[in-house]
Structures are given as C-alpha cells and as structure tokens.
Short mmCIF file of C-alpha atoms and ligand atoms in Angstrom, two decimals:
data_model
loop_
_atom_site.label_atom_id
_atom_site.label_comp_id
_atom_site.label_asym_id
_atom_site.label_seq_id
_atom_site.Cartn_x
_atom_site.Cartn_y
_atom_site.Cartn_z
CA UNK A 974 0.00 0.00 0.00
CA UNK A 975 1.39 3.66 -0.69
CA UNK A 976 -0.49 6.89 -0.30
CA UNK A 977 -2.51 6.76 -3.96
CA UNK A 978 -2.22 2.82 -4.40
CA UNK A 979 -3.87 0.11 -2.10
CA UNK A 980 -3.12 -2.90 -4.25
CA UNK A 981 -1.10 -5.28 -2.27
CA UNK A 982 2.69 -5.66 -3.62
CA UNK A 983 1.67 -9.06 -5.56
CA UNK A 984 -1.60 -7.40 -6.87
CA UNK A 985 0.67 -5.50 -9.03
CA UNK A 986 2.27 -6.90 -12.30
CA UNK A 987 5.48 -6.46 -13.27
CA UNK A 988 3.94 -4.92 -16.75
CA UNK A 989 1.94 -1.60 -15.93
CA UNK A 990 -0.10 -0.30 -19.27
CA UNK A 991 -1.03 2.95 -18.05
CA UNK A 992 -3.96 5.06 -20.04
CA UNK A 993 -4.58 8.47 -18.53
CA UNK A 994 -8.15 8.19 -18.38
CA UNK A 995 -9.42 5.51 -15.85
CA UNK A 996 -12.60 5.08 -17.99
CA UNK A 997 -10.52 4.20 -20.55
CA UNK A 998 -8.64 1.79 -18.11
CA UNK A 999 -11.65 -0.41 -17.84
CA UNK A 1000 -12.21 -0.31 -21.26
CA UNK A 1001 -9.02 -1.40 -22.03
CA UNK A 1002 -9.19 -4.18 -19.21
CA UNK A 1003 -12.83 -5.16 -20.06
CA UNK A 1004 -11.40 -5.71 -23.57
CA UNK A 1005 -7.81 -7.54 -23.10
CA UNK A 1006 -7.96 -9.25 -20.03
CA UNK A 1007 -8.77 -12.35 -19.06
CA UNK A 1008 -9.31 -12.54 -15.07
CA UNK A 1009 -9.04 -8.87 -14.06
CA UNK A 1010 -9.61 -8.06 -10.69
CA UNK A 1011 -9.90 -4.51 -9.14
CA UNK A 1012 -6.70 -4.43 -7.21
CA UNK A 1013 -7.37 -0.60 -6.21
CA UNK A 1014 -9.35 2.55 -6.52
CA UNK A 1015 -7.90 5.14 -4.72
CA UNK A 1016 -9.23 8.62 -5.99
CA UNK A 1017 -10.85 6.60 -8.44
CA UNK A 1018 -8.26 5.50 -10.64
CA UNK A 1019 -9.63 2.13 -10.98
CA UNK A 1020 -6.48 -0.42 -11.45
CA UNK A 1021 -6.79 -3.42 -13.15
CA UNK A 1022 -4.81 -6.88 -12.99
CA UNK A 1023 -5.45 -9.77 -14.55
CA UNK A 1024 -3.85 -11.92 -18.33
CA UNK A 1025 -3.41 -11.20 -21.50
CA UNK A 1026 -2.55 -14.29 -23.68
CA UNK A 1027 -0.71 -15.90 -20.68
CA UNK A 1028 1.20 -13.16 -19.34
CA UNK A 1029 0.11 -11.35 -15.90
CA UNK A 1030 -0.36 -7.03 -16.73
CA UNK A 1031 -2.03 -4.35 -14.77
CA UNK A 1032 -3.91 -1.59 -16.42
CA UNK A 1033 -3.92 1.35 -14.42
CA UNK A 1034 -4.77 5.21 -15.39
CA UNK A 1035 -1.97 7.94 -14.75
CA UNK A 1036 -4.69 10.57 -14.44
CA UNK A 1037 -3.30 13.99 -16.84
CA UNK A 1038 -0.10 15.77 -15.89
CA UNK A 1039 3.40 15.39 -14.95
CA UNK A 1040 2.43 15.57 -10.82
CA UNK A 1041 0.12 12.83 -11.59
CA UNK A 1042 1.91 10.74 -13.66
CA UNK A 1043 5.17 11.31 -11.31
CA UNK A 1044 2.98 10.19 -8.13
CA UNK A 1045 2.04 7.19 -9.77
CA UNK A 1046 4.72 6.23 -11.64
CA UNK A 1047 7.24 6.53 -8.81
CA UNK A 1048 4.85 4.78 -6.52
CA UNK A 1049 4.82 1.81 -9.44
CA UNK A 1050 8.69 1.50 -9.77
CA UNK A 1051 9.56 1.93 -5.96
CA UNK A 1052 7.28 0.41 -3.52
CA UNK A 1053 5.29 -2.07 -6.48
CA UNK A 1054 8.58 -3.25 -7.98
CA UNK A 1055 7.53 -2.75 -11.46
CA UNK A 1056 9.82 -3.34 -14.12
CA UNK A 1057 8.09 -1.74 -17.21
CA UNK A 1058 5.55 0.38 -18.03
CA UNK A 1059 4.13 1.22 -20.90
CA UNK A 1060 1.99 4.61 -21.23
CA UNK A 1061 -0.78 5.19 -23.89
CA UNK A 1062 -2.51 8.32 -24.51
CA UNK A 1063 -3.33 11.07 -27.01
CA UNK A 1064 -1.62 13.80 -28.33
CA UNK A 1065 -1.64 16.88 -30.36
CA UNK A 1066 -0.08 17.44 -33.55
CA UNK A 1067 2.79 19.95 -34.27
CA UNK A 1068 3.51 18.91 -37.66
CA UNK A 1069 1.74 18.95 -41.09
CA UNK A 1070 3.74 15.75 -40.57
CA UNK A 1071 1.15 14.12 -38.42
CA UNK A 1072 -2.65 13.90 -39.38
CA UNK A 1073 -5.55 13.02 -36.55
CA UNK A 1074 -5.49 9.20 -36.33
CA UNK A 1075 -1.94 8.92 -37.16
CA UNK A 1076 0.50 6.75 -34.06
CA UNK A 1077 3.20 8.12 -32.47
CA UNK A 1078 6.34 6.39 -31.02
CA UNK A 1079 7.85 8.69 -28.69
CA UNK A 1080 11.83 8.67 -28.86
CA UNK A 1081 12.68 11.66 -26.59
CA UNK A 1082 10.74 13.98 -24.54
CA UNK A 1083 11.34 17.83 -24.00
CA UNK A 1084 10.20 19.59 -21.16
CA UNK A 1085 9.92 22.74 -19.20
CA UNK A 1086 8.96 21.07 -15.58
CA UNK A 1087 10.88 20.85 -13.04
CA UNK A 1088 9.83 18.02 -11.80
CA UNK A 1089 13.27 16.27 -12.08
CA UNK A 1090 15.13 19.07 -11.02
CA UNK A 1091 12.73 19.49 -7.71
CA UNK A 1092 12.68 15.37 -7.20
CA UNK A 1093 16.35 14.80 -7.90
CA UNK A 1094 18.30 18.08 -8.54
CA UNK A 1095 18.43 16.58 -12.25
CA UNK A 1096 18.57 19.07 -15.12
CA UNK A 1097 18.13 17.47 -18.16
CA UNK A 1098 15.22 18.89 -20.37
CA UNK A 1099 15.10 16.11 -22.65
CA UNK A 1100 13.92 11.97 -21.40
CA UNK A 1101 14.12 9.03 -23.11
CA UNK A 1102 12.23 6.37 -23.87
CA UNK A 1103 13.54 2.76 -23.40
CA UNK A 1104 15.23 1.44 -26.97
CA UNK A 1105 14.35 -1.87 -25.51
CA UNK A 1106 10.53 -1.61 -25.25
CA UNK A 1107 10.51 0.99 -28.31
CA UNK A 1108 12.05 -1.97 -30.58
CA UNK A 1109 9.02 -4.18 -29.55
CA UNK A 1110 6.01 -1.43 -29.74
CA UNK A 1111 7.85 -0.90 -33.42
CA UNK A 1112 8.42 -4.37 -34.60
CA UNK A 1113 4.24 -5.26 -33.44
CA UNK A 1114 3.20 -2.07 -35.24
CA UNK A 1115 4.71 -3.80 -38.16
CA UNK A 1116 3.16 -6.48 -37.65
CA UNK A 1117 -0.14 -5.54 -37.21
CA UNK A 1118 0.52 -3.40 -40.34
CA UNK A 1119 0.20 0.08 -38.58
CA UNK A 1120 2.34 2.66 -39.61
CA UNK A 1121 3.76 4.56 -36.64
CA UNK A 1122 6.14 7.81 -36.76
CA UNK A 1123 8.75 7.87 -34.13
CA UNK A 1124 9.54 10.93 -32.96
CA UNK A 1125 10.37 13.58 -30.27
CA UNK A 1126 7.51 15.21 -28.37
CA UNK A 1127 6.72 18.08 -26.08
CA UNK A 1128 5.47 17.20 -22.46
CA UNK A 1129 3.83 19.77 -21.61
CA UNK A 1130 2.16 21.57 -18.39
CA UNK A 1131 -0.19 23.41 -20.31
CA UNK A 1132 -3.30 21.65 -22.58
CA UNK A 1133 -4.00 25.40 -23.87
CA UNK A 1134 -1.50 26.78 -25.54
CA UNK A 1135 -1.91 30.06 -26.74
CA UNK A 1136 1.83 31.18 -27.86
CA UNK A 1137 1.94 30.75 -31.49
CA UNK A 1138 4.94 30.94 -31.65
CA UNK A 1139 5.63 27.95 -29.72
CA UNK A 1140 5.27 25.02 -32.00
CA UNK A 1141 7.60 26.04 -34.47
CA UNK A 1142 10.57 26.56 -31.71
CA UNK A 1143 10.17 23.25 -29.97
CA UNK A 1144 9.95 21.97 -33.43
CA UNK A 1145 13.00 23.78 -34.92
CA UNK A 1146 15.11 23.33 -31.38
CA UNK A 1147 14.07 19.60 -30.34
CA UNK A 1148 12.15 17.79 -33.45
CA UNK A 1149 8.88 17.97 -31.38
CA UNK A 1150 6.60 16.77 -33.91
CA UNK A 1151 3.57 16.59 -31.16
CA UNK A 1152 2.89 17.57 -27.57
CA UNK A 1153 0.84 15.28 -24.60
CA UNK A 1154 1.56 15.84 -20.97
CA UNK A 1155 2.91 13.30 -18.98
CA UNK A 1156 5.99 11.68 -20.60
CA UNK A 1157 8.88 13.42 -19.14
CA UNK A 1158 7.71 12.58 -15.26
CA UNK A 1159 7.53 8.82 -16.36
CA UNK A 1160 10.87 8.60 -18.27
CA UNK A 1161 12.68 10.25 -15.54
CA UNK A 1162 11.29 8.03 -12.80
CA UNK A 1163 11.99 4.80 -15.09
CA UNK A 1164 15.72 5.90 -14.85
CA UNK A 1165 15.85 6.92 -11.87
CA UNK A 1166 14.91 3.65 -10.35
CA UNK A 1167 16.75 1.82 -13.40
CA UNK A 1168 13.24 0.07 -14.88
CA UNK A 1169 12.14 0.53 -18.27
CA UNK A 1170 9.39 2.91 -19.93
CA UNK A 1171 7.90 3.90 -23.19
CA UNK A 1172 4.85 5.95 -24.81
CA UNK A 1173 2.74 5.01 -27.99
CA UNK A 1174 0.21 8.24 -28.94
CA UNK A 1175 -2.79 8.95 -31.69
CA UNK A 1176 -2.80 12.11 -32.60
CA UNK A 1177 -6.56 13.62 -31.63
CA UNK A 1178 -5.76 17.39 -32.23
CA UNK A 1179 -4.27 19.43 -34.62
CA UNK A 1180 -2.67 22.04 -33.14
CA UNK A 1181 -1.91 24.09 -36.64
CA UNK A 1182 -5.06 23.95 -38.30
CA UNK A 1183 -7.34 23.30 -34.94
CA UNK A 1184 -9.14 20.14 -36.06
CA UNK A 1185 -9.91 17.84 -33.17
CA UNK A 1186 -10.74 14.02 -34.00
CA UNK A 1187 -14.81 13.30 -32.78
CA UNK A 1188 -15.11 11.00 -29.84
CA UNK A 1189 -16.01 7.78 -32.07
CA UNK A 1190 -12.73 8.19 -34.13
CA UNK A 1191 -10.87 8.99 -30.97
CA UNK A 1192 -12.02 5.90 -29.42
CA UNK A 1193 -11.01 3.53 -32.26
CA UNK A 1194 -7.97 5.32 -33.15
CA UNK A 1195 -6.71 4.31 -29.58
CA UNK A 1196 -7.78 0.94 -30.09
CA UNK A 1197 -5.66 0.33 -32.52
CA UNK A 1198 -2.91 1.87 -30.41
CA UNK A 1199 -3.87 -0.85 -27.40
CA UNK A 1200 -3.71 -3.20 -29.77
CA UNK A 1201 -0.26 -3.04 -30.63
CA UNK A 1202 0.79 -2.14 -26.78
CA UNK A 1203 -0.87 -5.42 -25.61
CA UNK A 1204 0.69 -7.42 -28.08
CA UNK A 1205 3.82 -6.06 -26.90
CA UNK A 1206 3.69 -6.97 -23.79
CA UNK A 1207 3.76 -10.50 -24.44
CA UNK A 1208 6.98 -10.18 -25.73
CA UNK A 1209 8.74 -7.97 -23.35
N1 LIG B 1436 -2.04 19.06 -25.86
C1 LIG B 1436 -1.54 18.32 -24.89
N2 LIG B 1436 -1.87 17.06 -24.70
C2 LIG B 1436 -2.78 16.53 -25.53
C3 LIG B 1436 -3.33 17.25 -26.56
C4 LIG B 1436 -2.96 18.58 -26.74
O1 LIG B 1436 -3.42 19.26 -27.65
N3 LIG B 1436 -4.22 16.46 -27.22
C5 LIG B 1436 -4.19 15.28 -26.58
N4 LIG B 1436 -3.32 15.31 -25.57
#
C-alpha cells in the first residue's frame, strides 16, 4: 500500500499499461484481459490486474499531468517493484507531418517542468524512452501493419497553448513533432529507479489547423494503439 495505491505488492504486475483516463482503463481491461480483478481505486483510478494471452499485466490510469503521472509512476517502480511500463494516450499534432489518427512512437521527450530538477536536482530537459521496449512497440506495429512515426515530443504543463509561436521553436530546437503531458515525469522516474518505460500516442488534435478528431474516431484510433501495446507486452 502507498499513499494513492492500495493494491497489495503481488496485486501489481510487473507490466503496468497505463492510459490516462481511468474510464478508458476499464475499457481497455474489459477488452484484453482475461481474469481482471480490481486491485485498487484510490481517488478513483480504478487499477486493473489480470492476463493477457498468458502473461500477468495491470492496467492502471496515470490521471493527466506530470504531478500525476510522477505520483504514480514513482509509486509503481519503488514500492510495487515494477519493471516496465508502458503509457498510452493522445496527443496533439505539431507537424503537417502528423494527421488526426496517425500513431506516435515517442523517442525523446522535452520539457519545461521541473519536476526532475525538484525530485532529484536533475537538469536534463530532454527523457528518453527505453530502446528496448521501443524496438518491440515498433516491430508489433509492423506487424499488425500500422504505420507509426517515431519521434520527439513536447510534455507539456499546459493543454491550452496560446503562444503561437511555440510550435515552431520546440519543433526547430528539439524535433517535437507533437505535444501530450505526462511523458517526461515517467521517463525520468523509469531511470531513476533503473526500470524501463515507453509511450505510444494517436494524434486527436491538430494544433496548426485546430481540427480535433470526434469522440467515435478517438475511441477507435486508440484501439488500434492498445492493440499493438498489448501485443507487446507478451513479448517484453
Ligand atoms: N495538448 C496536450 N496534450 C494533448 C493534446 C494537446 O493538444 N491532445 C491530446 N493530448
């Protein structure tokens, strides 16, 4: 048990797949698992364990944000003993690059927080994604015959943002082709405790023209992504 998590230590796989949304985390565990059992629901962030194909994986939601995602994801690696996790979400598009729909395998992640300089007087602005878990979200995408851009991204603290000016810098200065929110907190805690993390995104918005994907697209758009993370898993 930790402050936000009151799974017991074995509750926990060592395989986290973490959505941000929990409604999307029991969708994602009504879908893929076989066996899941509510293993906690602090704040509501329903957390899932149970099989997928044979191998044991908790679904659990990071809620939006670096705080959040750092909370959760340090509570994960440090008191849960998780090795990997796995993090899918949405994003918006910086690049004429990237259409609504399209997947994202995120390479590096820039960031403005602080939240590894105030955790661990560390201050790096750009995280990495594991090469290890990126070779096997890449090699499944093949499979499964989706196309997926790797790429840099922006983790962000702000959803709105109103600087136009913006996009084109972090695109020019770091290759962000696309920007989400919780990224940098998770990478940084995954080396930090020397575990393993990695990100797979749809693009839902647009940020250069404004076009935002309806919910129904959305939903299967990130199916697809789901898809390719559980499939993963069973390989990792
Ligand atoms: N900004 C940040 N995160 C996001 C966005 C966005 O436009 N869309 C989906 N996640």
């Amino acid at each position: 048990m930790t402050p936000h998590i009151e799974a017991k230590e074995n509750e926990i796989a060592k395989i986290v797949i973490m959505p941000g949304d929990p409604v999307r985390a029991k969708l994602i565990a009504d879908k893929f698992l076989e066996d899941a059992k509510l293993v906690s629901n602090v704040r509501g962030m329903n957390t899932f364990t149970g099989t997928y194909k044979g191998t044991k994986v908790t679904i659990m939601p990071s809620g939006m944000g670096i705080p959040s995602m750092g909370i959760y994801s340090y509570e994960l690696f440090k008191f849960y003993n998780v090795d990997k996790i796995i993090k899918v979400g949405t994003c918006g598009s910086y690049s004429k690059d990237l259409d609504l729909g399209d997947l994202v395998l995120v390479n590096g992640s820039y960031s403005e927080s602080t939240y590894a300089k105030v955790q661990d007087n560390v201050e790096d602005e750009i995280m990495y994604a594991s090469d290890y878990i990126n070779f096997y979200l890449r090699e499944t995408a093949e499979e499964l015959n989706k196309h997926i851009t790797i790429a840099n991204i922006h983790c962000s603290d702000v959803f709105y943002e109103e600087d136009e000016t913006l996009k084109k810098k972090l695109y020019d200065k770091y290759g962000c082709m696309a920007c989400e929110m919780e990224s940098f907190a998770l990478f940084h805690n995954a080396k930090k405790f020397g575990k393993k993390a990695a990100q797979i995104l749809t693009v839902t918005d647009n940020l250069i023209t404004g076009e935002r994907a309806s919910s129904e697209n959305r939903q299967n758009d990130v199916m697809t992504m789901i898809e390719i993370a559980m499939e993963s898993v069973i390989k990792l």
